[in-house]
PDB file of C-alpha atoms in Angstrom:
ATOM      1  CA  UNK A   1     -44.538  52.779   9.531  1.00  0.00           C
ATOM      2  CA  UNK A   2     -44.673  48.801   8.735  1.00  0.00           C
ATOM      3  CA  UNK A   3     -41.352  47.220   9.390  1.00  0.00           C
ATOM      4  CA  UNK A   4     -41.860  44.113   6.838  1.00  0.00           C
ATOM      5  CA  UNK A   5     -39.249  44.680   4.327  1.00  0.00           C
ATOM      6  CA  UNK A   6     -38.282  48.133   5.440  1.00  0.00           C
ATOM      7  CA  UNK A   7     -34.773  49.003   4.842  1.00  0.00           C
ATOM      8  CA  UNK A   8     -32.942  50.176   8.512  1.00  0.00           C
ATOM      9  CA  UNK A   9     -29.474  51.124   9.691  1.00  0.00           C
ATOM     10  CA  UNK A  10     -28.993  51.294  12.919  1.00  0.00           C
ATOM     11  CA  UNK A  11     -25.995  52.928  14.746  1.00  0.00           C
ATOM     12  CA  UNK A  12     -24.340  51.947  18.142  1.00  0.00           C
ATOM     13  CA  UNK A  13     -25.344  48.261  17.432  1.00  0.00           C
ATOM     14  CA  UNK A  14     -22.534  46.314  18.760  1.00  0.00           C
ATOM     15  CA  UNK A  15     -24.159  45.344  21.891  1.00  0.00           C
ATOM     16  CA  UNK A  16     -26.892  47.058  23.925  1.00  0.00           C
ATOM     17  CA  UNK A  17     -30.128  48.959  23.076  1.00  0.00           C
ATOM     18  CA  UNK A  18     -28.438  49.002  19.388  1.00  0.00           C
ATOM     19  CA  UNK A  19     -28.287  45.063  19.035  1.00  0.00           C
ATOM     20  CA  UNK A  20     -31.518  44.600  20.804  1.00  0.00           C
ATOM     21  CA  UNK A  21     -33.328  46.899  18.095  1.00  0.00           C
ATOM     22  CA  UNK A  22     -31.793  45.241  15.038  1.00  0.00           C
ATOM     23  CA  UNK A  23     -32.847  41.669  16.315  1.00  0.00           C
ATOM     24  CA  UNK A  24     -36.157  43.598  16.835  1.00  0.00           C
ATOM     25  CA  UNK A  25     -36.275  44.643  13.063  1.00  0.00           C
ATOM     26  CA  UNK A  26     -34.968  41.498  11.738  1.00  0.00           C
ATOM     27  CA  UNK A  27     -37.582  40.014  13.875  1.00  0.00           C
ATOM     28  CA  UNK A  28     -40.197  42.113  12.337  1.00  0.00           C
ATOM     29  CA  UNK A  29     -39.417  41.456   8.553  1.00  0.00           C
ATOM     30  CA  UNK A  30     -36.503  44.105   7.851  1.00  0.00           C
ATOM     31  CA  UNK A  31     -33.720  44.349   6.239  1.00  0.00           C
ATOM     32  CA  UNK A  32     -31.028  45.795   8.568  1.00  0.00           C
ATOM     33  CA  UNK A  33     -27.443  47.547   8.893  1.00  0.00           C
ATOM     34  CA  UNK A  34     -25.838  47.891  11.940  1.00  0.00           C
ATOM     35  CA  UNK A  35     -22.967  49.805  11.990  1.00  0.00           C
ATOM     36  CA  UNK A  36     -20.675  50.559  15.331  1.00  0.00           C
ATOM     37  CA  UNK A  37     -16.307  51.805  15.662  1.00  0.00           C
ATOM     38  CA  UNK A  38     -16.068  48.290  17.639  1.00  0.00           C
ATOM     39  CA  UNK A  39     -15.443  46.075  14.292  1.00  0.00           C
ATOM     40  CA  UNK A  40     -15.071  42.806  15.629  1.00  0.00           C
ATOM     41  CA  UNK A  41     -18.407  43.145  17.636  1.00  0.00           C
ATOM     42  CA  UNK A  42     -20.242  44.552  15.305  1.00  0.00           C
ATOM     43  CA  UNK A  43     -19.247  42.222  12.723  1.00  0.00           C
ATOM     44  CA  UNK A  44     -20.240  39.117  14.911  1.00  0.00           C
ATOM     45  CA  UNK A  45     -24.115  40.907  16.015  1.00  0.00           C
ATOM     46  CA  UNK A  46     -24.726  41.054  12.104  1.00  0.00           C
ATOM     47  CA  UNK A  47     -23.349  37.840  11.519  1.00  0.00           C
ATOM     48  CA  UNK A  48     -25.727  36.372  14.441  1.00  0.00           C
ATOM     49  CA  UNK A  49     -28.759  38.209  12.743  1.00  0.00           C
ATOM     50  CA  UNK A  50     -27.887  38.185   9.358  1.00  0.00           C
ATOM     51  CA  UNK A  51     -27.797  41.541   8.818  1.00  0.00           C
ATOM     52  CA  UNK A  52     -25.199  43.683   7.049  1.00  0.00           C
ATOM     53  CA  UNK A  53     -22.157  45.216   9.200  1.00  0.00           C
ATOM     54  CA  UNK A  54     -20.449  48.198   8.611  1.00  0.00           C
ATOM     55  CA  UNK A  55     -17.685  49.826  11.106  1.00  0.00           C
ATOM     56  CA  UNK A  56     -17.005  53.121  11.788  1.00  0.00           C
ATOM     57  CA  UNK A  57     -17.523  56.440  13.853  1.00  0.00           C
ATOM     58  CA  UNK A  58     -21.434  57.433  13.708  1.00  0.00           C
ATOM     59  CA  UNK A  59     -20.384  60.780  13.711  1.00  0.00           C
ATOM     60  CA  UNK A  60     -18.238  60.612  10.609  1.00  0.00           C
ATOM     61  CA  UNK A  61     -19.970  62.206   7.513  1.00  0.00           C
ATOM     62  CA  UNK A  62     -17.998  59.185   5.367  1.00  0.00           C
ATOM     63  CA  UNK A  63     -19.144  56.624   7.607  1.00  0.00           C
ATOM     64  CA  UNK A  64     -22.926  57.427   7.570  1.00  0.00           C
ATOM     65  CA  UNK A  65     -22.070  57.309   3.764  1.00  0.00           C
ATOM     66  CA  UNK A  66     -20.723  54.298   3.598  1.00  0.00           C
ATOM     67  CA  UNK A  67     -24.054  52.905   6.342  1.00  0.00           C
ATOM     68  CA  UNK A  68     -26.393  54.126   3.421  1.00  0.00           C
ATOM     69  CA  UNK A  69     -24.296  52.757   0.497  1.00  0.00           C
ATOM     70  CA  UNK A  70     -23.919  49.231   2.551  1.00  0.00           C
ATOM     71  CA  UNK A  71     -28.010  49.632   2.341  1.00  0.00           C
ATOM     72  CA  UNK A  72     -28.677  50.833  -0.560  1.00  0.00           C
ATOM     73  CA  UNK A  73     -26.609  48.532  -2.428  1.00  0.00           C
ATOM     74  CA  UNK A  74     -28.211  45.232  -0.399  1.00  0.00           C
ATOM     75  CA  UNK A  75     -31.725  45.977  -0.124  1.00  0.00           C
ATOM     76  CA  UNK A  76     -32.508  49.529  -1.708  1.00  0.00           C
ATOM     77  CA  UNK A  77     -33.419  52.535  -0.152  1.00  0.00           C
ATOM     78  CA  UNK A  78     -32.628  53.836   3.555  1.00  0.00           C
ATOM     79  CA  UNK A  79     -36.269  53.697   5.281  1.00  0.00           C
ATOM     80  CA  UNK A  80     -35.360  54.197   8.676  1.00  0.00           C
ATOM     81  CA  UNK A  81     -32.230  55.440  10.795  1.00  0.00           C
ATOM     82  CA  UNK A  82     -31.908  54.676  14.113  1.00  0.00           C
ATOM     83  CA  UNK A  83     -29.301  57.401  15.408  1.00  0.00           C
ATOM     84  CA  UNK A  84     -28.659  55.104  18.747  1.00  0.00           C
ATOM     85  CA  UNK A  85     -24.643  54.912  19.332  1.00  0.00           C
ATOM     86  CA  UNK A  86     -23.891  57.377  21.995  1.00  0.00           C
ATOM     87  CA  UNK A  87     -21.205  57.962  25.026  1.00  0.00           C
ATOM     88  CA  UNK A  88     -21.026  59.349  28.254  1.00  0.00           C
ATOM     89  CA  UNK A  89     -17.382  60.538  28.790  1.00  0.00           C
ATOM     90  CA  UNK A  90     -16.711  63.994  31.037  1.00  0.00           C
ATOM     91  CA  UNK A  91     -17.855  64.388  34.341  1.00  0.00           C
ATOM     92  CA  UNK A  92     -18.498  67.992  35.984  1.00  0.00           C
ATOM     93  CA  UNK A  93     -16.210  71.083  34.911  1.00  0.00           C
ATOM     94  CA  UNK A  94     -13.195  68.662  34.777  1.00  0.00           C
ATOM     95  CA  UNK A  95     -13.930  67.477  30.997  1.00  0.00           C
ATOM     96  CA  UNK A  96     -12.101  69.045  28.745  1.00  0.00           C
ATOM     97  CA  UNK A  97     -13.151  70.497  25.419  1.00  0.00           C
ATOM     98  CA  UNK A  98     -12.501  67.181  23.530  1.00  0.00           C
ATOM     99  CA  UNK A  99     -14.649  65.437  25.955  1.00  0.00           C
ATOM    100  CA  UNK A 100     -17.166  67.873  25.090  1.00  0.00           C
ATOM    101  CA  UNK A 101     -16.316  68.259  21.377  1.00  0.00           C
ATOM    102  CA  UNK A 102     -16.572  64.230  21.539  1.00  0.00           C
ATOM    103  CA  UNK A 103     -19.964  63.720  23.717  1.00  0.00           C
ATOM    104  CA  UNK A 104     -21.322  66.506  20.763  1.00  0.00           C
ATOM    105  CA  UNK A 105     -20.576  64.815  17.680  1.00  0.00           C
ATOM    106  CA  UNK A 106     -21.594  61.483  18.763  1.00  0.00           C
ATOM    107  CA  UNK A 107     -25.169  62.485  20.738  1.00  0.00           C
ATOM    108  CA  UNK A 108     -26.317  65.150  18.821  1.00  0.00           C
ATOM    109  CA  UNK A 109     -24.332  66.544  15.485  1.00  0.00           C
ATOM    110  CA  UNK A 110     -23.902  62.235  14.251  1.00  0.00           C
ATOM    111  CA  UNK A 111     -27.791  63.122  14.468  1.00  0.00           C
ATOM    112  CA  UNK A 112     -27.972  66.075  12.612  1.00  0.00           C
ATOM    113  CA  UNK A 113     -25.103  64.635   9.546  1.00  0.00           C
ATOM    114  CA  UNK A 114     -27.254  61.532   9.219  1.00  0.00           C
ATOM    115  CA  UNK A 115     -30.450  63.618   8.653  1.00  0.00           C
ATOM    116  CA  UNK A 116     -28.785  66.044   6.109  1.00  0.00           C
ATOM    117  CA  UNK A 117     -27.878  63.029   4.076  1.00  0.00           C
ATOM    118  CA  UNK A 118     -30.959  61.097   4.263  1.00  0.00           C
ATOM    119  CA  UNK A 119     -34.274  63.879   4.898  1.00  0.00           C
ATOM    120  CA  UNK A 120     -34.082  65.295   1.335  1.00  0.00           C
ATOM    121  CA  UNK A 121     -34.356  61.900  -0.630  1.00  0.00           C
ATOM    122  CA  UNK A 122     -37.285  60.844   2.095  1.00  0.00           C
ATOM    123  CA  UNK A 123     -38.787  64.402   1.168  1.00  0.00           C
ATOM    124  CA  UNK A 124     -39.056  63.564  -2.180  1.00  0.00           C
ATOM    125  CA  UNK A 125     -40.038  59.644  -1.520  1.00  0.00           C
ATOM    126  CA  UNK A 126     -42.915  61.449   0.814  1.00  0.00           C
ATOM    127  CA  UNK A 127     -41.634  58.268   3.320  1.00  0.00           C
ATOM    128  CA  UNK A 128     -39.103  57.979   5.942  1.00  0.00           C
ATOM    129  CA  UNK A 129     -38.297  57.774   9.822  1.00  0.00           C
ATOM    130  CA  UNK A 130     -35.516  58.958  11.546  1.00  0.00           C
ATOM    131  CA  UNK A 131     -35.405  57.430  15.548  1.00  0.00           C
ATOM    132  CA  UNK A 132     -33.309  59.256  17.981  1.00  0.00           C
ATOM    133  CA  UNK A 133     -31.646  57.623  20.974  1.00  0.00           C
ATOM    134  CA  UNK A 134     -32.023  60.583  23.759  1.00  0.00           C
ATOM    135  CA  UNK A 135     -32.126  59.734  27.086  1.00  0.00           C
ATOM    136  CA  UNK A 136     -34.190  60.775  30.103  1.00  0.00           C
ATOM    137  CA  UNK A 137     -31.001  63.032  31.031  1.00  0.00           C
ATOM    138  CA  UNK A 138     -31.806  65.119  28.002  1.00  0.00           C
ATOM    139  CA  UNK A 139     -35.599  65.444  29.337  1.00  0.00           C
ATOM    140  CA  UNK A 140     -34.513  65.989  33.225  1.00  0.00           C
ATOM    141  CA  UNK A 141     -30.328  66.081  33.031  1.00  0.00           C
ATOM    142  CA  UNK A 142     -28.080  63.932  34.426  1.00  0.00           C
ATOM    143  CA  UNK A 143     -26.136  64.281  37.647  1.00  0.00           C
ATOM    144  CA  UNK A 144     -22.156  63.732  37.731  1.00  0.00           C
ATOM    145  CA  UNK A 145     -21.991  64.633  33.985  1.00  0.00           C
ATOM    146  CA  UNK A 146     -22.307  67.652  31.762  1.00  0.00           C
ATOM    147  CA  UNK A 147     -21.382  66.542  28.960  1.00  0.00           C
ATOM    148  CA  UNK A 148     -23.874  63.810  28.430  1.00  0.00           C
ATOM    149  CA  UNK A 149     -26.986  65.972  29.777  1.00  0.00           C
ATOM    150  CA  UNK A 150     -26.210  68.693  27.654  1.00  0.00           C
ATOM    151  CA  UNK A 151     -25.697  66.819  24.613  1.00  0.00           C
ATOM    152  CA  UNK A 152     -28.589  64.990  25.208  1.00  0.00           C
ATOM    153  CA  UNK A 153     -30.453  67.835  25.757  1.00  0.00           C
ATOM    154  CA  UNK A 154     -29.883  68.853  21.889  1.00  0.00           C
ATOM    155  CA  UNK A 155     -30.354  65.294  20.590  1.00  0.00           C
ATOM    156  CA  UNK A 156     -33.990  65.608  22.080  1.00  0.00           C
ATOM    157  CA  UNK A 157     -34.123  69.143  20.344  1.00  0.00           C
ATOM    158  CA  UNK A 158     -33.227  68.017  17.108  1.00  0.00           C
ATOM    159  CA  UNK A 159     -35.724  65.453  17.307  1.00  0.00           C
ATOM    160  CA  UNK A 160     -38.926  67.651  17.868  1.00  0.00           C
ATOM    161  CA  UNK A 161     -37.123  69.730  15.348  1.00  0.00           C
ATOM    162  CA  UNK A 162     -37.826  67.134  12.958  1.00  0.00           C
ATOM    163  CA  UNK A 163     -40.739  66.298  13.661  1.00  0.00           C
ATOM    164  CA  UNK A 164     -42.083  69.898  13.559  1.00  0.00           C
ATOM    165  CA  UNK A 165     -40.444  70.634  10.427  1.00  0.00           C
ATOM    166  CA  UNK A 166     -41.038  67.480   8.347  1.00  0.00           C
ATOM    167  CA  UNK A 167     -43.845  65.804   9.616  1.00  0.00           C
ATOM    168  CA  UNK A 168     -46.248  67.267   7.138  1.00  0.00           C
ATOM    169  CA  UNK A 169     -43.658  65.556   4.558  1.00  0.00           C
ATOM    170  CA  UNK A 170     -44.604  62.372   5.533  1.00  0.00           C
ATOM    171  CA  UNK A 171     -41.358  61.993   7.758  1.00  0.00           C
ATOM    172  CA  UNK A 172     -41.594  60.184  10.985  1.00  0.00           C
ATOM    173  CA  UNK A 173     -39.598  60.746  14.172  1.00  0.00           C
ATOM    174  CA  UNK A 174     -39.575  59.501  17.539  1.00  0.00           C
ATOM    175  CA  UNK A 175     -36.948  60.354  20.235  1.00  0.00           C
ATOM    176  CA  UNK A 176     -36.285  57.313  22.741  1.00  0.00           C
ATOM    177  CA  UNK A 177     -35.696  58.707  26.493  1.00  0.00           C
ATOM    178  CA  UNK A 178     -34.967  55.917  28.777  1.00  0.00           C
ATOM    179  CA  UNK A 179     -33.027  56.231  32.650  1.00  0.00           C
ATOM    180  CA  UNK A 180     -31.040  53.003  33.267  1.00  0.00           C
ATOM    181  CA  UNK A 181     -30.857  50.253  30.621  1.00  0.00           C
ATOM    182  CA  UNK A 182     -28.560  47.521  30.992  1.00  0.00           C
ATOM    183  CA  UNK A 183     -25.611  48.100  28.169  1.00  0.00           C
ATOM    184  CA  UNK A 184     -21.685  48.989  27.859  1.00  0.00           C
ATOM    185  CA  UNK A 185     -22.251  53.176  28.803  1.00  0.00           C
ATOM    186  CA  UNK A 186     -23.974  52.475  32.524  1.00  0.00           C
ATOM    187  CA  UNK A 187     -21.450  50.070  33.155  1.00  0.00           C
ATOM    188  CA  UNK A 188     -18.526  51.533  31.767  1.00  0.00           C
ATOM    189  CA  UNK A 189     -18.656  54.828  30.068  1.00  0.00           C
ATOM    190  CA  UNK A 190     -20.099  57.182  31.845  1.00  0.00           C
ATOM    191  CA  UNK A 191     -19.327  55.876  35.672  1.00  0.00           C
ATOM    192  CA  UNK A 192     -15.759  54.817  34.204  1.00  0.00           C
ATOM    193  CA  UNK A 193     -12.818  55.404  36.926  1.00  0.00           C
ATOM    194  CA  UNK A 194     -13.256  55.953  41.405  1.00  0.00           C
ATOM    195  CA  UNK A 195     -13.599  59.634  41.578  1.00  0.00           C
ATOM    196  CA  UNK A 196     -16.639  60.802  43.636  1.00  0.00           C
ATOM    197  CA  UNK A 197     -18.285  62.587  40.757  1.00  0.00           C
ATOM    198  CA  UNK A 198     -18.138  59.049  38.793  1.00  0.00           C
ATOM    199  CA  UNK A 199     -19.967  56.941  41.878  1.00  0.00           C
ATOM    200  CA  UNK A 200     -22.254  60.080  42.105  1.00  0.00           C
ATOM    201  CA  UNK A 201     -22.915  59.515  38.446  1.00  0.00           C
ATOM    202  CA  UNK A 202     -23.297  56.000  38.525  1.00  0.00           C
ATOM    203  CA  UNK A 203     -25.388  56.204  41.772  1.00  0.00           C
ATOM    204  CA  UNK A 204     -27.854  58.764  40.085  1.00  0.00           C
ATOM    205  CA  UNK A 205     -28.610  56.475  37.533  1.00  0.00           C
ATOM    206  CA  UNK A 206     -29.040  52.841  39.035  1.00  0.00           C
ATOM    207  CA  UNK A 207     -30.656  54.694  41.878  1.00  0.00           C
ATOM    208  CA  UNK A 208     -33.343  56.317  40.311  1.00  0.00           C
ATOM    209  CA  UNK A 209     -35.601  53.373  38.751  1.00  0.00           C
ATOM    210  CA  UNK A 210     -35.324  50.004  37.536  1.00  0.00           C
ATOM    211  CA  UNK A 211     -32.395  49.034  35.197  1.00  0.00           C
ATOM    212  CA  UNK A 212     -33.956  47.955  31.607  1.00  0.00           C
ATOM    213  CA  UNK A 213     -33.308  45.172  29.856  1.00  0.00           C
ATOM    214  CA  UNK A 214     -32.182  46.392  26.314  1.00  0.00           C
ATOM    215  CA  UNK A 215     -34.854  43.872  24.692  1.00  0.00           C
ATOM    216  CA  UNK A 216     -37.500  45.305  26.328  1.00  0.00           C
ATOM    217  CA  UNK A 217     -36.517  49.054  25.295  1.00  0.00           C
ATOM    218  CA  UNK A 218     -36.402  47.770  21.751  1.00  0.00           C
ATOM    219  CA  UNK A 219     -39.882  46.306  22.165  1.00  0.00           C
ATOM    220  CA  UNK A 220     -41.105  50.010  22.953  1.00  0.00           C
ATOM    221  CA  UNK A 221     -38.854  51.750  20.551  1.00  0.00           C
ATOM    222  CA  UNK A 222     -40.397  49.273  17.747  1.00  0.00           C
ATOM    223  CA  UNK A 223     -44.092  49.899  18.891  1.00  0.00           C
ATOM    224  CA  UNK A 224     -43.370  53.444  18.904  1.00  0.00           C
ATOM    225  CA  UNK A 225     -42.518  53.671  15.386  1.00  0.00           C
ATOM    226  CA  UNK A 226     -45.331  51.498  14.061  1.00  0.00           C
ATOM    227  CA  UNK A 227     -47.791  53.538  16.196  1.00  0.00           C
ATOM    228  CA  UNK A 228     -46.053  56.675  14.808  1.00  0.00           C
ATOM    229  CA  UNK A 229     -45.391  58.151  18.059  1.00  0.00           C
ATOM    230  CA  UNK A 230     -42.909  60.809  18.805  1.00  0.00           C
ATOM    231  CA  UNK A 231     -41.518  60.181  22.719  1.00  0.00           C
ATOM    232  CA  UNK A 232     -40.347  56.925  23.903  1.00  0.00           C
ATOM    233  CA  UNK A 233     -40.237  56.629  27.697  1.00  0.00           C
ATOM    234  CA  UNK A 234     -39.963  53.248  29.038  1.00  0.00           C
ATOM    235  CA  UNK A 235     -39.593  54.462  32.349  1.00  0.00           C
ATOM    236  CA  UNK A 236     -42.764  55.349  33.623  1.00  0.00           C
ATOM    237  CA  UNK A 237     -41.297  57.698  36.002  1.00  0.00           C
ATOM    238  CA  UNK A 238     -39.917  60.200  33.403  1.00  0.00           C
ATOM    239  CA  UNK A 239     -42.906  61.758  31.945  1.00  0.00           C
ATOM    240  CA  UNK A 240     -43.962  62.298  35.591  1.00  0.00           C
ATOM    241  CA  UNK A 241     -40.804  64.044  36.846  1.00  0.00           C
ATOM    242  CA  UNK A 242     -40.911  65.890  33.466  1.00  0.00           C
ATOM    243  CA  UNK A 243     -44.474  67.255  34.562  1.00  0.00           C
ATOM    244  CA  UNK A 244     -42.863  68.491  37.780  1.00  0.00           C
ATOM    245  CA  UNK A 245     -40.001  70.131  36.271  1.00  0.00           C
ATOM    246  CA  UNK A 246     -42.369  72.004  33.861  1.00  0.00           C
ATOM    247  CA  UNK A 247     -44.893  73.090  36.441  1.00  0.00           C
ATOM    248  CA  UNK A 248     -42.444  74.007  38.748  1.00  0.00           C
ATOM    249  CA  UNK A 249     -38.842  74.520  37.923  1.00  0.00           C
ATOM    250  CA  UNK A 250     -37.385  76.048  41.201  1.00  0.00           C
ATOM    251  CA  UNK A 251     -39.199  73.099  43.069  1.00  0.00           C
ATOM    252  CA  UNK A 252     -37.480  70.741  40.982  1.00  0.00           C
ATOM    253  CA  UNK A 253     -34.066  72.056  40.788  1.00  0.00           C
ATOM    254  CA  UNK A 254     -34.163  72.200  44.751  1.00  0.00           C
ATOM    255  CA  UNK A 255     -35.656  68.476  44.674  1.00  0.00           C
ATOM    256  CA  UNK A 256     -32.615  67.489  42.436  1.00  0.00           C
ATOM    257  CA  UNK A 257     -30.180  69.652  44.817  1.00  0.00           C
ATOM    258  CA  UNK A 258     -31.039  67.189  47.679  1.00  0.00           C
ATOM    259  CA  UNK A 259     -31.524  64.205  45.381  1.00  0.00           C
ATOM    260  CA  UNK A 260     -27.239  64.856  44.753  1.00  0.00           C
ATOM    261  CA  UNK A 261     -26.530  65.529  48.725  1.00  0.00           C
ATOM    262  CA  UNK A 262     -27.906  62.168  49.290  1.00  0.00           C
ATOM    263  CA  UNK A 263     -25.727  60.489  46.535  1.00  0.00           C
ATOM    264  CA  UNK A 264     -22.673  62.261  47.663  1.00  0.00           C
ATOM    265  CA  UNK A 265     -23.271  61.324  51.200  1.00  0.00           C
ATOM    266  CA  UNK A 266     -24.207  57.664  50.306  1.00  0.00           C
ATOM    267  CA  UNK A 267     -21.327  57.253  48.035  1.00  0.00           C
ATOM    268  CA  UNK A 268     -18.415  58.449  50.240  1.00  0.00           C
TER     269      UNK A 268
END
């Protein structure tokens, strides 16, 4: 996939990975919608890079509507969708259902109703890409927080689903995967409030690598989809952890036991 006057929306660009992908695409020749429920900041990151803004909830089937309208009506068809917007609330057994129902519609099923409304008319075009903001938590899983890991989990799922399903349509996918990046949800969202199982949370995920810039995770992502490749792991560590887990699962769950005593302990 060229970028140079592609059509893109990307979701979850207030700030963050989602913002530092759009100035990548505008960078790179294309034509871009960003889209985020935070109006006023979303507003002002298409205003800096000239893109078109449009607010609302990524997992809305009206608001993914009105992304592809915005699009179509300013530059033409939807090339690529970058499913990025995502949150991290509910930690443990304590989150309640809408925590759950919540963390689903935003990292996976906001996923899954942007691909029902754009895959068909890419089918028929024989072009598209569809780019999926995972996380290494939905590789590995994520300590302190069901909700995210799980959710993650499927948002990785759905991705190779894609990819299996339509690749031979001439639809691209790739499925980013980082650990720590440097936005709003690792400050904020996930570790929000002093419980122990939020410090554990935090802890788990400053602790285990280096914490990305979101430019240089948009570098990768962009490379990734020229290069046509399906995962996106700009933390070297990941794909090597995810070769332990696979070889040996008991090992790693027992490696990720004491990985969580140490938090706990070095948290208190």
């Amino acid at each position: 996939m060229q970028l140079q006057d592609k059509v893109a929306v990307v979701t979850g660009a207030a700030g963050g990975i989602g913002a530092a992908v759009a100035q990548a695409l505008v960078d790179a020749g294309a034509h871009v919608v960003v889209s985020d429920v935070d109006e006023a900041r979303v507003v002002a990151t298409a205003e800096r890079l000239g893109a078109v803004a449009v607010a609302g909830d990524a997992s809305s089937d009206e608001a993914i509507a009105a992304m592809i309208t915005a699009a179509e009506q300013a530059h033409g068809p939807v090339d690529l969708f970058f499913a990025n917007a995502g949150i991290g609330d509910g930690l443990g057994l304590s989150a309640t259902d809408a925590q759950w129902q919540a963390a689903l519609d935003v990292n996976l099923l906001a996923h899954v109703r942007a691909a029902r409304q754009l895959v068909p008319g890419w089918v028929e075009r024989g072009t598209g890409y569809f780019v999926s903001t995972a996380s290494a938590a939905g590789l590995l899983t994520q300590i302190g927080s069901a909700t995210y890991s799980v959710s993650k989990h499927g948002a990785v799922a759905f991705a190779e689903w894609l990819a299996v399903t339509y690749g031979d349509d001439g639809i691209g996918v790739s499925c980013l995967c980082p650990m720590g990046v440097d936005t709003d949800l690792l400050r904020s969202g996930m570790t929000s409030g002093d419980d122990a199982e939020g410090r554990v949370a935090a802890a788990a995920v400053t602790g285990a690598g280096e914490v990305l810039a979101p430019s240089d995770v948009a570098d990768q992502v962009l490379a990734a989809v020229t290069e046509g490749r399906f995962l996106i792991t700009p933390h070297e560590d990941v794909r090597e952890f995810l070769r332990r887990k696979v070889d040996d699962h008991d090992r790693w769950i027992g490696g990720m036991q004491r990985y969580q005593r140490h938090l706990r302990e070095s948290t208190r």
